[in-house]
Short mmCIF file of C-alpha atoms in Angstrom, two decimals:
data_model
loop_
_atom_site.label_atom_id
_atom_site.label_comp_id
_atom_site.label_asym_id
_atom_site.label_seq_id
_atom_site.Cartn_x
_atom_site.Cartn_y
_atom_site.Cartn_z
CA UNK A 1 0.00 0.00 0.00
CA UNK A 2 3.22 2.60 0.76
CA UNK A 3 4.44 2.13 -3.09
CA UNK A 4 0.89 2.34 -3.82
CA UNK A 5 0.62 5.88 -2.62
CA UNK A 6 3.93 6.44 -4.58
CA UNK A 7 6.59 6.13 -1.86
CA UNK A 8 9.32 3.26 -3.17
CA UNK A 9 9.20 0.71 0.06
CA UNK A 10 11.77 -1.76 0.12
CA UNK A 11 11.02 -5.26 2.26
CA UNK A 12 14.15 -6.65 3.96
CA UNK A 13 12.67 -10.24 4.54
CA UNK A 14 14.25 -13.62 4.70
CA UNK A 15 10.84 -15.09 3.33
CA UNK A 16 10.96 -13.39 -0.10
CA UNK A 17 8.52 -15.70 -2.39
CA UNK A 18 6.42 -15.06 0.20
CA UNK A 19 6.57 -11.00 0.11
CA UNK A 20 6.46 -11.99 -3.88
CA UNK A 21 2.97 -13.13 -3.79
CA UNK A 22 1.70 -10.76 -0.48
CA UNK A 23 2.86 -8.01 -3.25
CA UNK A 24 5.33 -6.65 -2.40
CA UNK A 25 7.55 -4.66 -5.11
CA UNK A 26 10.72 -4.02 -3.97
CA UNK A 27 11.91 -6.91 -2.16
CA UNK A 28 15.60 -7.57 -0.48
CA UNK A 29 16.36 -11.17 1.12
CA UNK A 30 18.32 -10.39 4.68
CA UNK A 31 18.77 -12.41 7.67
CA UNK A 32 16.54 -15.29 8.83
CA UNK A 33 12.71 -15.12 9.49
CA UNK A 34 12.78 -14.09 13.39
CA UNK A 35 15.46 -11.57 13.15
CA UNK A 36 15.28 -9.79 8.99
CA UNK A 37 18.31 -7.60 9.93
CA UNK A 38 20.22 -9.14 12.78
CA UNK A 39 23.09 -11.18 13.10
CA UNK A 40 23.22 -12.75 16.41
CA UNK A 41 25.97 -15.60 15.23
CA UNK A 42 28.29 -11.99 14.64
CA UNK A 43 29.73 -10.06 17.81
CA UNK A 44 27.74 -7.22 18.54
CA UNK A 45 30.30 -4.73 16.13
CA UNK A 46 30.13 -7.08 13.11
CA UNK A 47 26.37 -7.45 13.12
CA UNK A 48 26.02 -3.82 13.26
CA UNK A 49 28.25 -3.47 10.36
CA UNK A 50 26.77 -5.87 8.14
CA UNK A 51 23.25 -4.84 9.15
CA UNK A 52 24.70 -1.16 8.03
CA UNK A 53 25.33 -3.33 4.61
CA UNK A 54 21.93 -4.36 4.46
CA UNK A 55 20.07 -1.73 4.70
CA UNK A 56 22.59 0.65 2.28
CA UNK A 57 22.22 -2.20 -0.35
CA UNK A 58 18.32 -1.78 0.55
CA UNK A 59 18.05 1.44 -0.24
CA UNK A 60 19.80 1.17 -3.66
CA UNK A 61 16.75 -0.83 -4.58
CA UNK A 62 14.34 2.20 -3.67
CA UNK A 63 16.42 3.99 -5.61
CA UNK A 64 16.43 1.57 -8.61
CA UNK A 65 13.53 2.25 -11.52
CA UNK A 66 11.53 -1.21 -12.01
CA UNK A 67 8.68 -1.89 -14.05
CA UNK A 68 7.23 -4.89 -11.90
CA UNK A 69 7.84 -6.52 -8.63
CA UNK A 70 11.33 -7.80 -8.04
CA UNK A 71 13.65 -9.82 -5.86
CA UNK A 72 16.87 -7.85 -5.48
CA UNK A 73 19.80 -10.08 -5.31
CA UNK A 74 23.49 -8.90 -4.03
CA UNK A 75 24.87 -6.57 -6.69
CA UNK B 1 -40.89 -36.88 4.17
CA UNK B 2 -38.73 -33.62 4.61
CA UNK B 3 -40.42 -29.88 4.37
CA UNK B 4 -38.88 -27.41 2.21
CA UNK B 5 -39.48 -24.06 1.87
CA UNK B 6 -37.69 -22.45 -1.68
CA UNK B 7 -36.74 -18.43 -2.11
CA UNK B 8 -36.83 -16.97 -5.53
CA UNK B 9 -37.08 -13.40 -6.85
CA UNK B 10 -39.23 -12.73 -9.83
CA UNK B 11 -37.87 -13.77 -13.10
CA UNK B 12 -36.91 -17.18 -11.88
CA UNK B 13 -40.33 -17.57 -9.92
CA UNK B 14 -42.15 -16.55 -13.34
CA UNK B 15 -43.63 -13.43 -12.86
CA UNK B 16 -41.44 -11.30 -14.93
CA UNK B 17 -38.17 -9.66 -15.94
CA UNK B 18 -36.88 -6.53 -14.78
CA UNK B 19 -39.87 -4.89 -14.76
CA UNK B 20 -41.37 -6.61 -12.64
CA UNK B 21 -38.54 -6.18 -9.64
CA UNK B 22 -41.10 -4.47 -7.88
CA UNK B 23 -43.59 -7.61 -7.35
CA UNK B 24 -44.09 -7.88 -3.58
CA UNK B 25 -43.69 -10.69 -1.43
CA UNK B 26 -45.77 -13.31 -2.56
CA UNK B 27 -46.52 -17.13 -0.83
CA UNK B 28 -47.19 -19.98 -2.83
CA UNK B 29 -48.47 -23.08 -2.00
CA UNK B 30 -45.95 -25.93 -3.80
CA UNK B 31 -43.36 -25.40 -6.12
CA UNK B 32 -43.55 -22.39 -8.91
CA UNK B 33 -41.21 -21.72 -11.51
CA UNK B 34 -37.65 -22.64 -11.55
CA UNK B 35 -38.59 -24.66 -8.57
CA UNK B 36 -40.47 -27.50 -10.70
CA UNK B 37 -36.58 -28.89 -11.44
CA UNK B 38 -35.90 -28.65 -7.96
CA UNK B 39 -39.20 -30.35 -7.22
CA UNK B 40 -38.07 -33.27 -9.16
CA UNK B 41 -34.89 -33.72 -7.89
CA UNK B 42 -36.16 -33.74 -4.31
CA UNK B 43 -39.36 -36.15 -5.63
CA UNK B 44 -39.44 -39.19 -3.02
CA UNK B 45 -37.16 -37.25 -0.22
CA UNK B 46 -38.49 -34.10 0.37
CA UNK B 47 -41.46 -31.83 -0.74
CA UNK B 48 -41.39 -28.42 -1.76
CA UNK B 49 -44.35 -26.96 0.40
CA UNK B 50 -44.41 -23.63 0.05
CA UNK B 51 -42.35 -20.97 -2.40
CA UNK B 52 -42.20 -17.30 -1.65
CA UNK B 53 -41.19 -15.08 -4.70
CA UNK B 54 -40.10 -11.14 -4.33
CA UNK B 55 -39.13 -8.50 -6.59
CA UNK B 56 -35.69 -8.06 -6.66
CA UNK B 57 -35.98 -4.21 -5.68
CA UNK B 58 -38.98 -4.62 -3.60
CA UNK B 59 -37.30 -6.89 -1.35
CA UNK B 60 -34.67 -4.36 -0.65
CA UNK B 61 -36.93 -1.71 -0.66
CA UNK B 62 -38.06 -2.97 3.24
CA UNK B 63 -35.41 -5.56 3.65
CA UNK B 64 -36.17 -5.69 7.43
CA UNK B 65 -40.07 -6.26 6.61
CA UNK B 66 -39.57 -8.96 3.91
CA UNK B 67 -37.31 -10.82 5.61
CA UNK B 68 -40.42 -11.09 8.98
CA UNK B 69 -42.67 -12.04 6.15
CA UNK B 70 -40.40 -14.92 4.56
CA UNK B 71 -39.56 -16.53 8.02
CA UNK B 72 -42.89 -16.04 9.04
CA UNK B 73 -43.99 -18.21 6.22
CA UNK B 74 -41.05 -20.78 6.45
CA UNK B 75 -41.98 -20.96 10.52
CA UNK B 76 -45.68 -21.15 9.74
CA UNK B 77 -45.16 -24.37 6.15
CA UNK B 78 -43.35 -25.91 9.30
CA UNK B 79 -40.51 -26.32 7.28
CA UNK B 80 -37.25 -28.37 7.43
CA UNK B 81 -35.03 -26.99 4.57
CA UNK B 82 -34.80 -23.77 3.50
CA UNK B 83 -33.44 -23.66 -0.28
CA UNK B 84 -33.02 -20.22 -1.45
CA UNK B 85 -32.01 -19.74 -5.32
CA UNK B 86 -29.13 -20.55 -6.98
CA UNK B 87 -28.88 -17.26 -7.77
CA UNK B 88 -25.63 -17.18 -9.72
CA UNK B 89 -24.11 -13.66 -10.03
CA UNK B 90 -26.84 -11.65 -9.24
CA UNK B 91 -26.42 -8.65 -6.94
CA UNK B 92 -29.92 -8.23 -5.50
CA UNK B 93 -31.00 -11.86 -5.85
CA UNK B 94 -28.33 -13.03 -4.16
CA UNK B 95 -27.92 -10.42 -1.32
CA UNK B 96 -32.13 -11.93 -1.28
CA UNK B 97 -30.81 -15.17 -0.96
CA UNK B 98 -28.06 -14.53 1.50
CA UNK B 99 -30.66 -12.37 3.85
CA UNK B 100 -33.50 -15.36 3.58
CA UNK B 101 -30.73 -18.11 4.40
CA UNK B 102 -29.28 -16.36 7.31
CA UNK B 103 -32.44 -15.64 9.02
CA UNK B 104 -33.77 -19.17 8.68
CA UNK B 105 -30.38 -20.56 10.35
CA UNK B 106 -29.85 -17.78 13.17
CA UNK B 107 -33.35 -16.93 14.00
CA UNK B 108 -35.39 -20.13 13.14
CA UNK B 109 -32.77 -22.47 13.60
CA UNK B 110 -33.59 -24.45 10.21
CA UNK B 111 -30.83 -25.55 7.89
CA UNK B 112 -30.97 -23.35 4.92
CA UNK B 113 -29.00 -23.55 1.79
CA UNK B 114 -28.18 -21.15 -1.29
CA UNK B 115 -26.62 -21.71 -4.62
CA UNK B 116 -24.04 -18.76 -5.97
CA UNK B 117 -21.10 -18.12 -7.94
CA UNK B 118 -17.91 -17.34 -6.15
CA UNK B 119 -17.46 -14.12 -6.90
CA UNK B 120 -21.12 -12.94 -6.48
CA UNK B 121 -21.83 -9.88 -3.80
CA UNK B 122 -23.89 -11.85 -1.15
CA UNK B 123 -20.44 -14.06 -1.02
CA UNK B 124 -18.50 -11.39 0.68
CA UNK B 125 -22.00 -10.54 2.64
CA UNK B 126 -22.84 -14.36 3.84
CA UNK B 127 -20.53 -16.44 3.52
CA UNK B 128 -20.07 -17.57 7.01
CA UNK B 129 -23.63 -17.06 7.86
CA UNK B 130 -24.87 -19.35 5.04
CA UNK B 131 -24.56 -22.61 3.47
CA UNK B 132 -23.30 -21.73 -0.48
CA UNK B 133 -23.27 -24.47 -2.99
CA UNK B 134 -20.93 -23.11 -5.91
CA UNK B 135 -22.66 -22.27 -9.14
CA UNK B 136 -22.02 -21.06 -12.30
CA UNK B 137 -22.33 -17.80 -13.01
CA UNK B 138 -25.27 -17.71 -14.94
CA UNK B 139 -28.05 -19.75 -15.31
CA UNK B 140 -26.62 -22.37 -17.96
CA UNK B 141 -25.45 -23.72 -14.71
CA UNK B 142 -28.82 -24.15 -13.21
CA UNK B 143 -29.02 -27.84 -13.04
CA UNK B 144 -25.69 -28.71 -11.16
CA UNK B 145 -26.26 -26.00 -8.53
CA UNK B 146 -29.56 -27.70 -7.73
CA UNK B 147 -28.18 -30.41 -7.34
CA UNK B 148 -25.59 -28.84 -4.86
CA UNK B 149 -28.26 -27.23 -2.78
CA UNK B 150 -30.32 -30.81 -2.92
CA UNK B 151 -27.05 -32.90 -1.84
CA UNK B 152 -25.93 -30.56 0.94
CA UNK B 153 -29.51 -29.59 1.78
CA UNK B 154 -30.96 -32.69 2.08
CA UNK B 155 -28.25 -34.39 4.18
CA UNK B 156 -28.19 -31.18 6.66
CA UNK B 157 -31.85 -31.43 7.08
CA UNK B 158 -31.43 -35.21 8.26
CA UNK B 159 -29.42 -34.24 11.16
CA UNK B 160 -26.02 -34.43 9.30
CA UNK B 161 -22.92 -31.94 8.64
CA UNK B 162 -20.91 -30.17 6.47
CA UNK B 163 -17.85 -32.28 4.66
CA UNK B 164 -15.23 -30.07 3.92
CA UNK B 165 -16.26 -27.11 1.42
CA UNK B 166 -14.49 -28.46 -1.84
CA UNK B 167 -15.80 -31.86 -1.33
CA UNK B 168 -19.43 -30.81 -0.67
CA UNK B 169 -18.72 -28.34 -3.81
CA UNK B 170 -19.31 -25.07 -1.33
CA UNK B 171 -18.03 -21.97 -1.15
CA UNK B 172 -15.80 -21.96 2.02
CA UNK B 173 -17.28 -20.21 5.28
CA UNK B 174 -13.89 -18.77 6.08
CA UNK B 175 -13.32 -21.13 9.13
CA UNK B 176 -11.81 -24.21 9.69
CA UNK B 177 -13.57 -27.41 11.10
CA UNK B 178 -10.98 -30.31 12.68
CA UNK B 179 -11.35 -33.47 11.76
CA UNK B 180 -9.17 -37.07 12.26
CA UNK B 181 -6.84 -38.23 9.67
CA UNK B 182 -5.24 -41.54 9.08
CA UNK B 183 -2.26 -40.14 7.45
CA UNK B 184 0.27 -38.05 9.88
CA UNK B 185 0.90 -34.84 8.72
CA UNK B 186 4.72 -35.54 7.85
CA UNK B 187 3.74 -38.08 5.71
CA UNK B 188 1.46 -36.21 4.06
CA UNK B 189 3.61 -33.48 3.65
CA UNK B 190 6.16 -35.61 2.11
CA UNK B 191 3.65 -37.40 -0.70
CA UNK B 192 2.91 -33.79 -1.88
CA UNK B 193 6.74 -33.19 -2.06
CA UNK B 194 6.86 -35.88 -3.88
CA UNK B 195 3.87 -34.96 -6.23
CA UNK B 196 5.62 -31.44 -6.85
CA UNK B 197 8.84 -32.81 -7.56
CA UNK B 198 7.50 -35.55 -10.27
CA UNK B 199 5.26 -33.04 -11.53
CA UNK B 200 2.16 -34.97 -10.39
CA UNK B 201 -0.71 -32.77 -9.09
CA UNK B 202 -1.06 -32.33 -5.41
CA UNK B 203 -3.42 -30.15 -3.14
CA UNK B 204 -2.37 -27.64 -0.61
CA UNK B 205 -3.94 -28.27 2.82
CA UNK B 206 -3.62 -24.54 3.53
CA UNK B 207 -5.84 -22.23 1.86
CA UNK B 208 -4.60 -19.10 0.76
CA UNK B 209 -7.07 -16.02 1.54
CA UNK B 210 -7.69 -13.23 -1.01
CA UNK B 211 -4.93 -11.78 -2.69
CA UNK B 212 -3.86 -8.03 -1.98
CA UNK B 213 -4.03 -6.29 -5.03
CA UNK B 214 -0.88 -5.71 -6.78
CA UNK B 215 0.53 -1.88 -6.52
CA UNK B 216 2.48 -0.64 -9.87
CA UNK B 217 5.84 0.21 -8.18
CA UNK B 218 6.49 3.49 -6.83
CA UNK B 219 9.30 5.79 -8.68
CA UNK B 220 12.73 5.53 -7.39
CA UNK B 221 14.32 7.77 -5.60
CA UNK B 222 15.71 10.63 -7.37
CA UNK B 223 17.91 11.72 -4.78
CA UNK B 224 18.87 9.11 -2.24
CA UNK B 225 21.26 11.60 -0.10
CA UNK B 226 18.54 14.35 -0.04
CA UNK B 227 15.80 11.93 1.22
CA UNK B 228 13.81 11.25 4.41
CA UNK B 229 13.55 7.78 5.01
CA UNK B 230 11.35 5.95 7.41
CA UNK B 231 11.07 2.62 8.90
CA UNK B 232 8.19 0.26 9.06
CA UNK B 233 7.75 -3.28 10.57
CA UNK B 234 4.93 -5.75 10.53
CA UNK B 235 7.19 -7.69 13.23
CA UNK B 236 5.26 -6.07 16.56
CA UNK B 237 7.87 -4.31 18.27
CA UNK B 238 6.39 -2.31 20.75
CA UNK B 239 6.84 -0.11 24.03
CA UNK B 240 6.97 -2.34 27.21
CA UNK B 241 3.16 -2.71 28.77
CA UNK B 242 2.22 -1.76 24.39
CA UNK B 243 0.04 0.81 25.10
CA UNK B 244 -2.05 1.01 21.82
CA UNK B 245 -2.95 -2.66 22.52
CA UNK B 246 -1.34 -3.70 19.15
CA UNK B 247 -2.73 -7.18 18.52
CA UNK B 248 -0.49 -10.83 19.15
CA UNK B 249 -2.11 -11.72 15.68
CA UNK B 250 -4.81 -10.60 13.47
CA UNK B 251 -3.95 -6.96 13.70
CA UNK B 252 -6.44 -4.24 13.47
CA UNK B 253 -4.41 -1.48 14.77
CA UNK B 254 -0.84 -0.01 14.14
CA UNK B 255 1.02 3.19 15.82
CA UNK B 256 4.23 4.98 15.48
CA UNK B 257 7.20 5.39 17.96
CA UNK B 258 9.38 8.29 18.10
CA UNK B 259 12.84 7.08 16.67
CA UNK B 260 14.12 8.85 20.63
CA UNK B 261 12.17 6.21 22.36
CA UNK B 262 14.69 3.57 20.54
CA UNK B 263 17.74 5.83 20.78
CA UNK B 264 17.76 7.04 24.39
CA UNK B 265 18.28 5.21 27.26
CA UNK B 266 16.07 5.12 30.55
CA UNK B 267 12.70 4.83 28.22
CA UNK B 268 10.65 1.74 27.98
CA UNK B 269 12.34 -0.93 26.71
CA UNK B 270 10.66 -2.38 23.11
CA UNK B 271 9.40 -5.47 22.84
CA UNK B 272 8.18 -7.98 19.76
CA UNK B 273 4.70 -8.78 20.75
CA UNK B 274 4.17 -10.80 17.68
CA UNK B 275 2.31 -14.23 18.04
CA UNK B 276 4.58 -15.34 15.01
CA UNK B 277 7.76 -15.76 15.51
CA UNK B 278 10.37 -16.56 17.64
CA UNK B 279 11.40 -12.76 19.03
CA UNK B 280 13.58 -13.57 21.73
CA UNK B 281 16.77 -12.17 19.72
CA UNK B 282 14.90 -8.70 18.64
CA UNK B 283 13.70 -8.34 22.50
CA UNK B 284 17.04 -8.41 23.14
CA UNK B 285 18.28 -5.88 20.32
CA UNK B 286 15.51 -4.47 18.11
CA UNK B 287 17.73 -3.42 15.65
CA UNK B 288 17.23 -6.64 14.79
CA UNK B 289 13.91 -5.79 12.99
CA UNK B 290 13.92 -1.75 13.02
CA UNK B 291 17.35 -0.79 12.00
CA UNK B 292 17.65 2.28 13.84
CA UNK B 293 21.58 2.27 14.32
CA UNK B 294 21.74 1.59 10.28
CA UNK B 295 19.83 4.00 9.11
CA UNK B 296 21.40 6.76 11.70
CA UNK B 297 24.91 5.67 10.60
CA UNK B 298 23.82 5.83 6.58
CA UNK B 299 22.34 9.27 7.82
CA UNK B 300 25.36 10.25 8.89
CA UNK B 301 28.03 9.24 6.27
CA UNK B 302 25.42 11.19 4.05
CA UNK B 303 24.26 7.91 2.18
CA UNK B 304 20.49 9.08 3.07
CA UNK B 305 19.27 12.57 4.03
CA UNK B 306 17.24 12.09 6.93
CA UNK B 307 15.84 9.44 9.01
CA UNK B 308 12.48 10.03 9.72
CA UNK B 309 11.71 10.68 13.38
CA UNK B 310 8.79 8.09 14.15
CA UNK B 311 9.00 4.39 13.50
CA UNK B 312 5.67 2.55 12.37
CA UNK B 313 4.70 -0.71 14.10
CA UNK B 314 2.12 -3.59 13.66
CA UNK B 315 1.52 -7.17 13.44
CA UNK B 316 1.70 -9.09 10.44
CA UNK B 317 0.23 -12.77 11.28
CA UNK B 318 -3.06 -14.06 10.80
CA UNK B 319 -3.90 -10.20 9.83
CA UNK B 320 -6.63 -10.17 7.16
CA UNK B 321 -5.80 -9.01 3.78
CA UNK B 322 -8.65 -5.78 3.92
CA UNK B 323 -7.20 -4.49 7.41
CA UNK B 324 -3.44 -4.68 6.37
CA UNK B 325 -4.45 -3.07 2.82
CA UNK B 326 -6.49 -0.31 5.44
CA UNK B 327 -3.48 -0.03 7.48
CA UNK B 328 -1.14 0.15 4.83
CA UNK B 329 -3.15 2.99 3.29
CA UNK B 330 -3.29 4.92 6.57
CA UNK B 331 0.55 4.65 7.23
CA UNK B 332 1.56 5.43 3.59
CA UNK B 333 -1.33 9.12 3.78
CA UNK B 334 0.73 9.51 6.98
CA UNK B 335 4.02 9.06 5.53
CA UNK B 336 3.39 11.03 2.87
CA UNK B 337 2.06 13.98 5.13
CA UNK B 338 5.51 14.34 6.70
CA UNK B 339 7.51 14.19 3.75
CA UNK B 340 8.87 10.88 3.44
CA UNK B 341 10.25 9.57 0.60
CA UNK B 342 11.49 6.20 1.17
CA UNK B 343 10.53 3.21 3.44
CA UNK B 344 12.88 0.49 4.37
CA UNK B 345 10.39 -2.11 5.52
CA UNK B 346 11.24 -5.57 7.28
CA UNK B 347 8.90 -8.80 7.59
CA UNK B 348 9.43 -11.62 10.04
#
């Protein structure tokens, strides 16, 4: 409903098909299903660097032009 | 010999077309109409005793009132079955339908059945309040969804249940009924991955409920280091004691934190109160699902321009697909009212 209203909304899930077919649009796989962007396997200074990855890599996709729902991959 | 009572509006009870959707109420002794076929399918079980036909606007024109008459007259034929249609598509008919069946159930307490296609109005209206067998959408299909009403009909009328909806070829109710199983679920669950891998058909236990409708994407970004970005989670992080009584599951409500409340110490810790997952590790850091610290740090290397100072919270399990579409619409006008430009969402 957010991209509906024109704001690009990007879904950090690990459960992608899912956000797929829920309808999602702009959709980035990250972490595991009870903890999307957390690391808890990663001392405390790691996870908060690669969650700092996630997110920036995240936000490239809002700022990527598609034409229909996608799965962004690492890039 | 089982008493049944059958609704029908006025083209298929014979008094007219369209221009006669004003026709009041009417009682008939016996079956009229479209309810001869029905009459001999039920021939040796059951009896049609009475029929009531009604315009299709005049019974909307006084719902309340028609709907007194026609269980009046079902109560007073002594009746055992109510049949009401098929009535396909139609809008009125079936809303008719729905309105007759319901009554007979809730207020009379006798089975009642209707016939309509899947998609028609009254579905969304009645479906858990009345017994649908699935028909065509038009009346080409009259003689199978007679027989659906007669099948289910007849067997509820003799005491017995429902089977489950696609075996008693019904419209689901939109609940679930337990039953026994010989098969465990594991092995069950392994034939169907079996079945998908040879390519064989198979049958998903789990029924999926309405789709959301699909949203063209949004525009990108134009400027990624100029814009406000916010943060929304359907993972049910909320203030210790969650004072806007977000639900565990099948959420109706949502609310937005102030990004301070995560940022400064001494406030009430956040916790997940999300019936659907595992939240021990994001009650422990809810970065975890809200990436507050990420989104400051990108703010601050200049990546994005601002973070957004509230954080927007619900539950996303077991939450119907019209409230999360309301939801969704109410954040996004919000969002959109303070300027945001970007959302970085996450899903448990």
């Amino acid at each position: 409903m957010i991209e509906k209203h024109g704001i690009p909304a990007v879904l950090l899930t690990a459960m992608t098909s899912m956000a797929l077919a829920a309808g999602a649009n702009r959709i980035r796989s990250s972490g595991l299903i009870p903890h999307p962007v957390g690391d808890p396997d990663r001392g405390p200074e790691e996870e908060a660097a690669w969650r700092r990855d996630q997110v920036g890599k995240a936000l490239a996709a809002a700022a990527a032009t598609i034409d229909e729902a996608r799965i962004f991959a690492d890039w | 010999m089982i008493r049944v009572v059958h609704y029908l509006n006025q083209f298929f009870g014979g008094i007219g077309g369209e221009d006669k959707a004003g026709a009041p109420l009417q009682v008939h002794r016996g079956a009229v109409g479209s309810g001869r076929a029905l009459a001999a399918l039920l021939e040796g079980e059951a009896e049609i005793v009475r029929t009531l036909v009604c315009g299709d606007n005049a019974f909307h024109a006084d719902p309340e009132g028609n709907l007194d008459a026609a269980l009046a007259a079902v109560a007073e034929a002594g009746a055992d079955l109510v049949l009401a249609g098929p009535a396909f598509n139609a809008g009125r008919y079936g809303l008719a339908c729905g309105a007759v069946g319901a009554g007979a159930g809730e207020r009379l307490g006798i089975p009642a059945v209707t016939g309509l296609y899947t998609e028609a109005p009254a579905v969304d209206v009645y479906r858990s309040r009345v017994v649908m067998a699935a028909a065509a959408d038009s009346a080409a299909g009259m003689r199978p969804a007679l027989e659906g009403m007669v099948r289910i009909g007849l067997r509820l009328a003799r005491g017995g249940g429902l089977l489950p909806a696609e075996e008693d070829g019904r419209i689901p109710m939109g609940y679930r009924a337990g039953w026994a199983v010989r098969t465990p679920a594991a092995v069950r669950a392994l034939d169907m991955l079996a079945a998908k891998l040879s390519g064989e058909p198979y049958t998903s236990e789990i029924g999926l409920p309405a789709r959301a409708e699909p949203a063209p994407p949004a525009p990108a970004v134009a400027d990624l280091s100029g814009a406000v970005v916010a943060a929304v989670t359907e993972g049910g992080l909320v203030p210790e004691g969650n004072p806007d009584r977000i639900e565990s599951s099948g959420a109706t409500r949502w609310a937005r934190y102030p990004v301070s409340m995560f940022e400064e110490g001494g406030g009430p810790a956040f916790r997940s109160v999300h019936a659907g997952y595992d939240t021990r590790w994001v009650d422990a850091d809810p970065n975890r699902l809200v990436p507050i610290d990420a989104l400051r740090s990108l703010e601050k290397e200049g990546v994005i321009g601002e973070l957004h100072d509230h954080v927007y919270v619900t539950t996303g399990t077991g939450t119907a697909v019209t409230e999360a579409e309301r939801m969704g619409g109410e954040m996004a006008r919000r969002l959109l009212a303070d300027g945001v430009q970007a959302v970085i969402a996450t899903s448990t």
